[in-house]
mmCIF file of N, CA and C in Angstrom:
data_model
loop_
_atom_site.group_PDB
_atom_site.id
_atom_site.type_symbol
_atom_site.label_atom_id
_atom_site.label_comp_id
_atom_site.label_asym_id
_atom_site.label_seq_id
_atom_site.Cartn_x
_atom_site.Cartn_y
_atom_site.Cartn_z
ATOM 1 N N LEU B 12 95.328 87.604 105.018
ATOM 2 C CA LEU B 12 96.306 88.615 104.650
ATOM 3 C C LEU B 12 97.662 87.932 104.611
ATOM 4 N N CYS B 13 98.415 88.183 103.529
ATOM 5 C CA CYS B 13 99.752 87.604 103.412
ATOM 6 C C CYS B 13 100.660 88.572 102.658
ATOM 7 N N ALA B 14 101.941 88.331 102.758
ATOM 8 C CA ALA B 14 102.917 89.112 101.998
ATOM 9 C C ALA B 14 103.122 88.437 100.653
ATOM 10 N N VAL B 15 103.378 89.259 99.629
ATOM 11 C CA VAL B 15 103.684 88.755 98.296
ATOM 12 C C VAL B 15 105.040 89.305 97.898
ATOM 13 N N ARG B 16 105.952 88.419 97.567
ATOM 14 C CA ARG B 16 107.300 88.815 97.168
ATOM 15 C C ARG B 16 107.245 89.533 95.817
ATOM 16 N N TYR B 17 108.294 90.254 95.489
ATOM 17 C CA TYR B 17 108.340 90.969 94.208
ATOM 18 C C TYR B 17 108.277 89.998 93.033
ATOM 19 N N THR B 18 108.588 88.738 93.280
ATOM 20 C CA THR B 18 108.519 87.710 92.237
ATOM 21 C C THR B 18 107.094 87.206 92.015
ATOM 22 N N GLY B 19 106.163 87.612 92.889
ATOM 23 C CA GLY B 19 104.776 87.169 92.776
ATOM 24 C C GLY B 19 104.436 86.003 93.681
ATOM 25 N N VAL B 20 105.414 85.456 94.376
ATOM 26 C CA VAL B 20 105.182 84.312 95.257
ATOM 27 C C VAL B 20 104.595 84.804 96.584
ATOM 28 N N ALA B 21 103.445 84.239 96.949
ATOM 29 C CA ALA B 21 102.765 84.629 98.186
ATOM 30 C C ALA B 21 103.291 83.818 99.360
ATOM 31 N N GLY B 22 103.460 84.494 100.486
ATOM 32 C CA GLY B 22 103.868 83.822 101.715
ATOM 33 C C GLY B 22 102.653 83.251 102.432
ATOM 34 N N ALA B 23 102.885 82.649 103.570
ATOM 35 C CA ALA B 23 101.793 82.092 104.365
ATOM 36 C C ALA B 23 100.965 83.234 104.949
ATOM 37 N N ALA B 24 99.684 82.980 105.116
ATOM 38 C CA ALA B 24 98.799 83.987 105.709
ATOM 39 C C ALA B 24 99.247 84.272 107.137
ATOM 40 N N PHE B 25 99.311 85.553 107.487
ATOM 41 C CA PHE B 25 99.684 85.897 108.860
ATOM 42 C C PHE B 25 98.515 86.506 109.626
ATOM 43 N N ARG B 26 97.393 86.670 108.970
ATOM 44 C CA ARG B 26 96.202 87.141 109.680
ATOM 45 C C ARG B 26 94.961 86.647 108.958
ATOM 46 N N GLN B 27 94.030 86.140 109.752
ATOM 47 C CA GLN B 27 92.748 85.676 109.216
ATOM 48 C C GLN B 27 91.639 86.123 110.149
ATOM 49 N N GLU B 28 90.525 86.508 109.573
ATOM 50 C CA GLU B 28 89.346 86.874 110.343
ATOM 51 C C GLU B 28 88.140 86.226 109.694
ATOM 52 N N GLN B 29 87.160 85.956 110.509
ATOM 53 C CA GLN B 29 85.912 85.400 109.981
ATOM 54 C C GLN B 29 84.765 86.202 110.584
ATOM 55 N N HIS B 30 83.827 86.582 109.732
ATOM 56 C CA HIS B 30 82.676 87.374 110.169
ATOM 57 C C HIS B 30 81.400 86.756 109.620
ATOM 58 N N ARG B 31 80.349 86.760 110.425
ATOM 59 C CA ARG B 31 79.021 86.316 109.979
ATOM 60 C C ARG B 31 78.106 87.520 109.996
ATOM 61 N N ARG B 32 77.325 87.645 108.939
ATOM 62 C CA ARG B 32 76.396 88.760 108.844
ATOM 63 C C ARG B 32 75.059 88.264 108.301
ATOM 64 N N THR B 33 73.994 88.914 108.746
ATOM 65 C CA THR B 33 72.674 88.727 108.156
ATOM 66 C C THR B 33 72.296 90.053 107.525
ATOM 67 N N LEU B 34 72.006 90.024 106.237
ATOM 68 C CA LEU B 34 71.693 91.260 105.531
ATOM 69 C C LEU B 34 70.232 91.257 105.077
ATOM 70 N N PRO B 35 69.495 92.277 105.468
ATOM 71 C CA PRO B 35 68.131 92.427 104.945
ATOM 72 C C PRO B 35 68.184 92.725 103.441
ATOM 73 N N PRO B 36 67.118 92.493 102.715
ATOM 74 C CA PRO B 36 67.099 92.759 101.263
ATOM 75 C C PRO B 36 67.492 94.203 100.947
ATOM 76 N N GLY B 37 68.381 94.350 99.961
ATOM 77 C CA GLY B 37 68.794 95.667 99.493
ATOM 78 C C GLY B 37 69.776 96.392 100.400
ATOM 79 N N GLN B 38 70.218 95.778 101.471
ATOM 80 C CA GLN B 38 71.124 96.436 102.413
ATOM 81 C C GLN B 38 72.574 96.012 102.146
ATOM 82 N N GLU B 39 73.494 96.771 102.712
ATOM 83 C CA GLU B 39 74.912 96.420 102.623
ATOM 84 C C GLU B 39 75.529 96.557 104.008
ATOM 85 N N ASP B 40 76.690 95.951 104.168
ATOM 86 C CA ASP B 40 77.392 95.996 105.441
ATOM 87 C C ASP B 40 78.876 96.208 105.148
ATOM 88 N N THR B 41 79.600 96.743 106.110
ATOM 89 C CA THR B 41 81.026 97.023 105.954
ATOM 90 C C THR B 41 81.805 96.331 107.057
ATOM 91 N N VAL B 42 82.907 95.708 106.662
ATOM 92 C CA VAL B 42 83.839 95.125 107.622
ATOM 93 C C VAL B 42 85.160 95.857 107.428
ATOM 94 N N THR B 43 85.738 96.360 108.505
ATOM 95 C CA THR B 43 86.988 97.102 108.435
ATOM 96 C C THR B 43 88.101 96.302 109.102
ATOM 97 N N MET B 44 89.263 96.299 108.445
ATOM 98 C CA MET B 44 90.432 95.622 109.000
ATOM 99 C C MET B 44 91.574 96.627 109.039
ATOM 100 N N THR B 45 92.146 96.830 110.191
ATOM 101 C CA THR B 45 93.302 97.695 110.335
ATOM 102 C C THR B 45 94.516 96.817 110.624
ATOM 103 N N VAL B 46 95.563 97.020 109.848
ATOM 104 C CA VAL B 46 96.782 96.229 110.009
ATOM 105 C C VAL B 46 97.904 97.184 110.383
ATOM 106 N N SER B 47 98.469 96.997 111.539
ATOM 107 C CA SER B 47 99.536 97.877 112.010
ATOM 108 C C SER B 47 100.870 97.476 111.381
ATOM 109 N N TYR B 48 101.802 98.434 111.387
ATOM 110 C CA TYR B 48 103.148 98.170 110.893
ATOM 111 C C TYR B 48 103.794 97.023 111.678
ATOM 112 N N ALA B 49 103.608 97.025 112.999
ATOM 113 C CA ALA B 49 104.202 95.982 113.844
ATOM 114 C C ALA B 49 103.703 94.599 113.442
ATOM 115 N N GLU B 50 102.491 94.519 112.919
ATOM 116 C CA GLU B 50 101.916 93.224 112.535
ATOM 117 C C GLU B 50 102.447 92.728 111.189
ATOM 118 N N TYR B 51 102.562 93.624 110.188
ATOM 119 C CA TYR B 51 102.991 93.151 108.877
ATOM 120 C C TYR B 51 104.509 93.222 108.662
ATOM 121 N N GLN B 52 105.214 94.021 109.447
ATOM 122 C CA GLN B 52 106.652 94.224 109.242
ATOM 123 C C GLN B 52 107.471 92.932 109.229
ATOM 124 N N PRO B 53 107.219 91.980 110.139
ATOM 125 C CA PRO B 53 108.047 90.761 110.108
ATOM 126 C C PRO B 53 107.856 89.912 108.847
ATOM 127 N N HIS B 54 106.833 90.206 108.062
ATOM 128 C CA HIS B 54 106.495 89.350 106.925
ATOM 129 C C HIS B 54 106.887 89.933 105.576
ATOM 130 N N VAL B 55 107.267 91.212 105.542
ATOM 131 C CA VAL B 55 107.544 91.845 104.251
ATOM 132 C C VAL B 55 109.009 92.217 104.110
ATOM 133 N N GLY B 56 109.464 92.261 102.864
ATOM 134 C CA GLY B 56 110.815 92.699 102.542
ATOM 135 C C GLY B 56 110.756 94.020 101.799
ATOM 136 N N ASP B 57 111.876 94.414 101.207
ATOM 137 C CA ASP B 57 111.999 95.726 100.569
ATOM 138 C C ASP B 57 111.008 95.975 99.431
ATOM 139 N N GLN B 58 110.755 94.985 98.616
ATOM 140 C CA GLN B 58 109.931 95.210 97.432
ATOM 141 C C GLN B 58 108.630 94.406 97.477
ATOM 142 N N ASP B 59 108.193 94.043 98.654
ATOM 143 C CA ASP B 59 107.001 93.205 98.789
ATOM 144 C C ASP B 59 105.713 94.030 98.802
ATOM 145 N N ALA B 60 104.628 93.307 98.694
ATOM 146 C CA ALA B 60 103.294 93.890 98.769
ATOM 147 C C ALA B 60 102.488 93.055 99.761
ATOM 148 N N LEU B 61 101.316 93.548 100.094
ATOM 149 C CA LEU B 61 100.389 92.785 100.924
ATOM 150 C C LEU B 61 99.220 92.367 100.053
ATOM 151 N N LYS B 62 98.780 91.120 100.226
ATOM 152 C CA LYS B 62 97.625 90.635 99.469
ATOM 153 C C LYS B 62 96.509 90.292 100.443
ATOM 154 N N LEU B 63 95.383 90.945 100.247
ATOM 155 C CA LEU B 63 94.197 90.678 101.045
ATOM 156 C C LEU B 63 93.236 89.867 100.183
ATOM 157 N N THR B 64 92.864 88.697 100.658
ATOM 158 C CA THR B 64 91.916 87.852 99.951
ATOM 159 C C THR B 64 90.654 87.748 100.784
ATOM 160 N N VAL B 65 89.517 88.039 100.166
ATOM 161 C CA VAL B 65 88.240 87.986 100.858
ATOM 162 C C VAL B 65 87.354 86.986 100.126
ATOM 163 N N ALA B 66 86.743 86.103 100.885
ATOM 164 C CA ALA B 66 85.798 85.140 100.315
ATOM 165 C C ALA B 66 84.515 85.208 101.127
ATOM 166 N N ALA B 67 83.408 85.116 100.429
ATOM 167 C CA ALA B 67 82.106 85.149 101.096
ATOM 168 C C ALA B 67 81.253 84.014 100.553
ATOM 169 N N ALA B 68 80.475 83.420 101.429
ATOM 170 C CA ALA B 68 79.575 82.347 101.027
ATOM 171 C C ALA B 68 78.152 82.745 101.423
ATOM 172 N N VAL B 69 77.231 82.618 100.491
ATOM 173 C CA VAL B 69 75.830 82.916 100.762
ATOM 174 C C VAL B 69 75.159 81.611 101.194
ATOM 175 N N GLN B 70 74.756 81.581 102.433
ATOM 176 C CA GLN B 70 74.216 80.348 103.010
ATOM 177 C C GLN B 70 72.986 79.846 102.261
ATOM 178 N N GLU B 71 72.086 80.733 101.893
ATOM 179 C CA GLU B 71 70.824 80.328 101.263
ATOM 180 C C GLU B 71 70.997 79.755 99.866
ATOM 181 N N THR B 72 71.995 80.249 99.093
ATOM 182 C CA THR B 72 72.154 79.804 97.701
ATOM 183 C C THR B 72 73.384 78.938 97.476
ATOM 184 N N GLY B 73 74.332 78.965 98.440
ATOM 185 C CA GLY B 73 75.581 78.236 98.258
ATOM 186 C C GLY B 73 76.563 78.970 97.363
ATOM 187 N N GLN B 74 76.210 80.155 96.913
ATOM 188 C CA GLN B 74 77.083 80.943 96.046
ATOM 189 C C GLN B 74 78.309 81.412 96.829
ATOM 190 N N VAL B 75 79.477 81.340 96.172
ATOM 191 C CA VAL B 75 80.727 81.785 96.780
ATOM 192 C C VAL B 75 81.269 82.953 95.960
ATOM 193 N N LEU B 76 81.665 83.999 96.662
ATOM 194 C CA LEU B 76 82.232 85.184 96.021
ATOM 195 C C LEU B 76 83.640 85.370 96.559
ATOM 196 N N ALA B 77 84.543 85.856 95.722
ATOM 197 C CA ALA B 77 85.917 86.072 96.175
ATOM 198 C C ALA B 77 86.491 87.301 95.490
ATOM 199 N N LYS B 78 87.380 87.957 96.196
ATOM 200 C CA LYS B 78 88.032 89.151 95.663
ATOM 201 C C LYS B 78 89.414 89.257 96.295
ATOM 202 N N GLU B 79 90.396 89.751 95.534
ATOM 203 C CA GLU B 79 91.743 89.967 96.046
ATOM 204 C C GLU B 79 92.130 91.427 95.838
ATOM 205 N N LEU B 80 92.902 91.928 96.776
ATOM 206 C CA LEU B 80 93.419 93.289 96.677
ATOM 207 C C LEU B 80 94.914 93.227 96.955
ATOM 208 N N LEU B 81 95.717 93.722 96.022
ATOM 209 C CA LEU B 81 97.161 93.765 96.181
ATOM 210 C C LEU B 81 97.539 95.193 96.559
ATOM 211 N N VAL B 82 98.179 95.343 97.701
ATOM 212 C CA VAL B 82 98.555 96.662 98.213
ATOM 213 C C VAL B 82 100.068 96.795 98.138
ATOM 214 N N ARG B 83 100.535 97.678 97.272
ATOM 215 C CA ARG B 83 101.969 97.944 97.154
ATOM 216 C C ARG B 83 102.400 98.850 98.299
ATOM 217 N N LEU B 84 103.478 98.499 98.948
ATOM 218 C CA LEU B 84 104.020 99.304 100.031
ATOM 219 C C LEU B 84 105.018 100.291 99.433
ATOM 220 N N HIS B 85 104.747 101.555 99.583
ATOM 221 C CA HIS B 85 105.600 102.581 98.987
ATOM 222 C C HIS B 85 106.810 102.857 99.864
ATOM 223 N N THR B 86 107.947 102.973 99.221
ATOM 224 C CA THR B 86 109.152 103.335 99.953
ATOM 225 C C THR B 86 109.255 104.857 99.972
ATOM 226 N N PRO B 87 109.795 105.416 101.037
ATOM 227 C CA PRO B 87 109.921 106.869 101.108
ATOM 228 C C PRO B 87 110.929 107.372 100.074
ATOM 229 N N GLU B 88 110.809 108.643 99.757
ATOM 230 C CA GLU B 88 111.672 109.230 98.740
ATOM 231 C C GLU B 88 112.804 110.022 99.369
ATOM 232 N N LEU B 89 113.855 110.179 98.600
ATOM 233 C CA LEU B 89 114.934 111.102 98.933
ATOM 234 C C LEU B 89 114.669 112.380 98.137
ATOM 235 N N THR B 90 114.826 113.528 98.783
ATOM 236 C CA THR B 90 114.683 114.802 98.087
ATOM 237 C C THR B 90 116.066 115.437 97.973
ATOM 238 N N LEU B 91 116.457 115.782 96.762
ATOM 239 C CA LEU B 91 117.753 116.399 96.511
ATOM 240 C C LEU B 91 117.532 117.843 96.080
ATOM 241 N N THR B 92 118.271 118.768 96.704
ATOM 242 C CA THR B 92 118.165 120.185 96.366
ATOM 243 C C THR B 92 119.558 120.777 96.265
ATOM 244 N N LEU B 93 119.842 121.453 95.159
ATOM 245 C CA LEU B 93 121.104 122.177 95.030
ATOM 246 C C LEU B 93 121.007 123.435 95.875
ATOM 247 N N LEU B 94 122.017 123.697 96.695
ATOM 248 C CA LEU B 94 122.009 124.866 97.572
ATOM 249 C C LEU B 94 122.889 125.990 97.025
ATOM 250 N N GLY B 95 123.313 125.856 95.807
ATOM 251 C CA GLY B 95 124.148 126.879 95.182
ATOM 252 C C GLY B 95 124.126 126.697 93.678
ATOM 253 N N LEU B 96 124.876 127.539 93.011
ATOM 254 C CA LEU B 96 124.959 127.490 91.559
ATOM 255 C C LEU B 96 125.909 126.359 91.149
ATOM 256 N N ALA B 97 125.498 125.550 90.219
ATOM 257 C CA ALA B 97 126.337 124.452 89.733
ATOM 258 C C ALA B 97 127.218 124.975 88.599
ATOM 259 N N VAL B 98 128.509 125.076 88.885
ATOM 260 C CA VAL B 98 129.474 125.581 87.906
ATOM 261 C C VAL B 98 130.525 124.507 87.688
ATOM 262 N N VAL B 99 130.877 124.265 86.443
ATOM 263 C CA VAL B 99 131.872 123.252 86.107
ATOM 264 C C VAL B 99 133.178 123.548 86.829
ATOM 265 N N GLY B 100 133.723 122.520 87.476
ATOM 266 C CA GLY B 100 134.998 122.642 88.160
ATOM 267 C C GLY B 100 134.902 123.192 89.574
ATOM 268 N N GLN B 101 133.700 123.531 90.031
ATOM 269 C CA GLN B 101 133.547 124.066 91.378
ATOM 270 C C GLN B 101 132.624 123.166 92.200
ATOM 271 N N GLU B 102 132.840 123.173 93.517
ATOM 272 C CA GLU B 102 131.968 122.418 94.405
ATOM 273 C C GLU B 102 130.591 123.066 94.457
ATOM 274 N N VAL B 103 129.605 122.240 94.672
ATOM 275 C CA VAL B 103 128.247 122.751 94.860
ATOM 276 C C VAL B 103 127.621 121.983 96.027
ATOM 277 N N PRO B 104 127.072 122.672 97.011
ATOM 278 C CA PRO B 104 126.429 121.973 98.125
ATOM 279 C C PRO B 104 125.082 121.404 97.700
ATOM 280 N N VAL B 105 124.813 120.208 98.190
ATOM 281 C CA VAL B 105 123.557 119.520 97.894
ATOM 282 C C VAL B 105 122.908 119.125 99.212
ATOM 283 N N GLN B 106 121.631 119.405 99.315
ATOM 284 C CA GLN B 106 120.876 119.002 100.514
ATOM 285 C C GLN B 106 120.095 117.730 100.178
ATOM 286 N N VAL B 107 120.222 116.729 101.042
ATOM 287 C CA VAL B 107 119.496 115.471 100.879
ATOM 288 C C VAL B 107 118.548 115.338 102.072
ATOM 289 N N VAL B 108 117.278 115.120 101.781
ATOM 290 C CA VAL B 108 116.277 114.991 102.846
ATOM 291 C C VAL B 108 115.621 113.620 102.749
ATOM 292 N N PHE B 109 115.570 112.944 103.878
ATOM 293 C CA PHE B 109 114.878 111.657 103.994
ATOM 294 C C PHE B 109 114.068 111.700 105.271
ATOM 295 N N GLN B 110 112.784 111.394 105.181
ATOM 296 C CA GLN B 110 111.938 111.368 106.372
ATOM 297 C C GLN B 110 111.587 109.921 106.703
ATOM 298 N N ASN B 111 111.855 109.520 107.925
ATOM 299 C CA ASN B 111 111.552 108.173 108.382
ATOM 300 C C ASN B 111 110.041 108.047 108.588
ATOM 301 N N PRO B 112 109.376 107.200 107.803
ATOM 302 C CA PRO B 112 107.929 107.057 107.927
ATOM 303 C C PRO B 112 107.514 106.002 108.964
ATOM 304 N N LEU B 113 108.494 105.337 109.566
ATOM 305 C CA LEU B 113 108.199 104.215 110.449
ATOM 306 C C LEU B 113 108.011 104.672 111.897
ATOM 307 N N PRO B 114 107.308 103.874 112.680
ATOM 308 C CA PRO B 114 107.099 104.221 114.085
ATOM 309 C C PRO B 114 108.253 103.777 114.983
ATOM 310 N N GLU B 115 109.419 103.583 114.398
ATOM 311 C CA GLU B 115 110.599 103.182 115.164
ATOM 312 C C GLU B 115 111.827 103.831 114.542
ATOM 313 N N PRO B 116 112.883 104.026 115.331
ATOM 314 C CA PRO B 116 114.092 104.653 114.788
ATOM 315 C C PRO B 116 114.777 103.754 113.754
ATOM 316 N N LEU B 117 115.378 104.379 112.772
ATOM 317 C CA LEU B 117 116.193 103.661 111.800
ATOM 318 C C LEU B 117 117.651 103.809 112.228
ATOM 319 N N THR B 118 118.398 102.720 112.164
ATOM 320 C CA THR B 118 119.798 102.763 112.551
ATOM 321 C C THR B 118 120.635 102.082 111.482
ATOM 322 N N GLY B 119 121.912 102.390 111.478
ATOM 323 C CA GLY B 119 122.838 101.714 110.561
ATOM 324 C C GLY B 119 122.674 102.131 109.115
ATOM 325 N N ALA B 120 122.072 103.280 108.846
ATOM 326 C CA ALA B 120 121.881 103.733 107.466
ATOM 327 C C ALA B 120 123.128 104.451 106.976
ATOM 328 N N SER B 121 123.329 104.432 105.669
ATOM 329 C CA SER B 121 124.416 105.200 105.080
ATOM 330 C C SER B 121 123.919 105.823 103.783
ATOM 331 N N LEU B 122 124.574 106.879 103.383
ATOM 332 C CA LEU B 122 124.208 107.612 102.178
ATOM 333 C C LEU B 122 125.438 107.669 101.285
ATOM 334 N N ARG B 123 125.264 107.380 100.005
ATOM 335 C CA ARG B 123 126.366 107.439 99.058
ATOM 336 C C ARG B 123 125.873 108.135 97.802
ATOM 337 N N MET B 124 126.587 109.156 97.382
ATOM 338 C CA MET B 124 126.214 109.879 96.167
ATOM 339 C C MET B 124 127.193 109.554 95.060
ATOM 340 N N GLU B 125 126.647 109.367 93.881
ATOM 341 C CA GLU B 125 127.469 109.097 92.706
ATOM 342 C C GLU B 125 127.011 110.020 91.592
ATOM 343 N N GLY B 126 127.891 110.297 90.674
ATOM 344 C CA GLY B 126 127.521 111.116 89.533
ATOM 345 C C GLY B 126 128.730 111.419 88.682
ATOM 346 N N ALA B 127 128.470 112.063 87.540
ATOM 347 C CA ALA B 127 129.552 112.421 86.633
ATOM 348 C C ALA B 127 130.515 113.366 87.332
ATOM 349 N N GLY B 128 131.779 113.065 87.267
ATOM 350 C CA GLY B 128 132.798 113.925 87.855
ATOM 351 C C GLY B 128 133.037 113.696 89.329
ATOM 352 N N ILE B 129 132.268 112.845 89.969
ATOM 353 C CA ILE B 129 132.478 112.555 91.386
ATOM 354 C C ILE B 129 133.410 111.362 91.463
ATOM 355 N N SER B 130 134.587 111.597 92.002
ATOM 356 C CA SER B 130 135.542 110.495 92.083
ATOM 357 C C SER B 130 135.507 109.898 93.486
ATOM 358 N N CYS B 131 135.583 108.593 93.541
ATOM 359 C CA CYS B 131 135.623 107.852 94.796
ATOM 360 C C CYS B 131 134.510 108.265 95.776
ATOM 361 N N PRO B 132 133.253 107.984 95.455
ATOM 362 C CA PRO B 132 132.196 108.357 96.384
ATOM 363 C C PRO B 132 132.381 107.642 97.708
ATOM 364 N N LYS B 133 132.243 108.390 98.790
ATOM 365 C CA LYS B 133 132.432 107.830 100.119
ATOM 366 C C LYS B 133 131.094 107.776 100.826
ATOM 367 N N PRO B 134 130.722 106.612 101.373
ATOM 368 C CA PRO B 134 129.462 106.540 102.119
ATOM 369 C C PRO B 134 129.532 107.404 103.373
ATOM 370 N N VAL B 135 128.428 108.037 103.682
ATOM 371 C CA VAL B 135 128.303 108.845 104.895
ATOM 372 C C VAL B 135 127.381 108.082 105.835
ATOM 373 N N SER B 136 127.858 107.733 107.023
ATOM 374 C CA SER B 136 127.027 107.035 107.998
ATOM 375 C C SER B 136 126.023 107.990 108.601
ATOM 376 N N LEU B 137 124.820 107.504 108.786
ATOM 377 C CA LEU B 137 123.747 108.326 109.361
ATOM 378 C C LEU B 137 123.235 107.690 110.633
#
């Protein structure tokens, strides 16, 4: 498992596992990997993804199989709602909602709104 930058460049692997299985004819097996936020967080940036590479070797035939899975990390959304009627030349209240999806507090955030007719947008510390 490694992080992949938005440019496509893969970082060094930060987790590796090895499993041995014996499969009877016609059977299948499942291997599950759970990756916590605390484990991948130090390796990813704002627009990165995680790349899982799996390789399997069949001992009896020497056949090698490989598969990759690219997992895009979704950023949370901002929800904007007008709380009144929008009339030209008049103020209109806007509600902005952001939910922290992380298992830790976010600090040092600021919010800045821009738009037509808004002069000198001022960041609001959160």
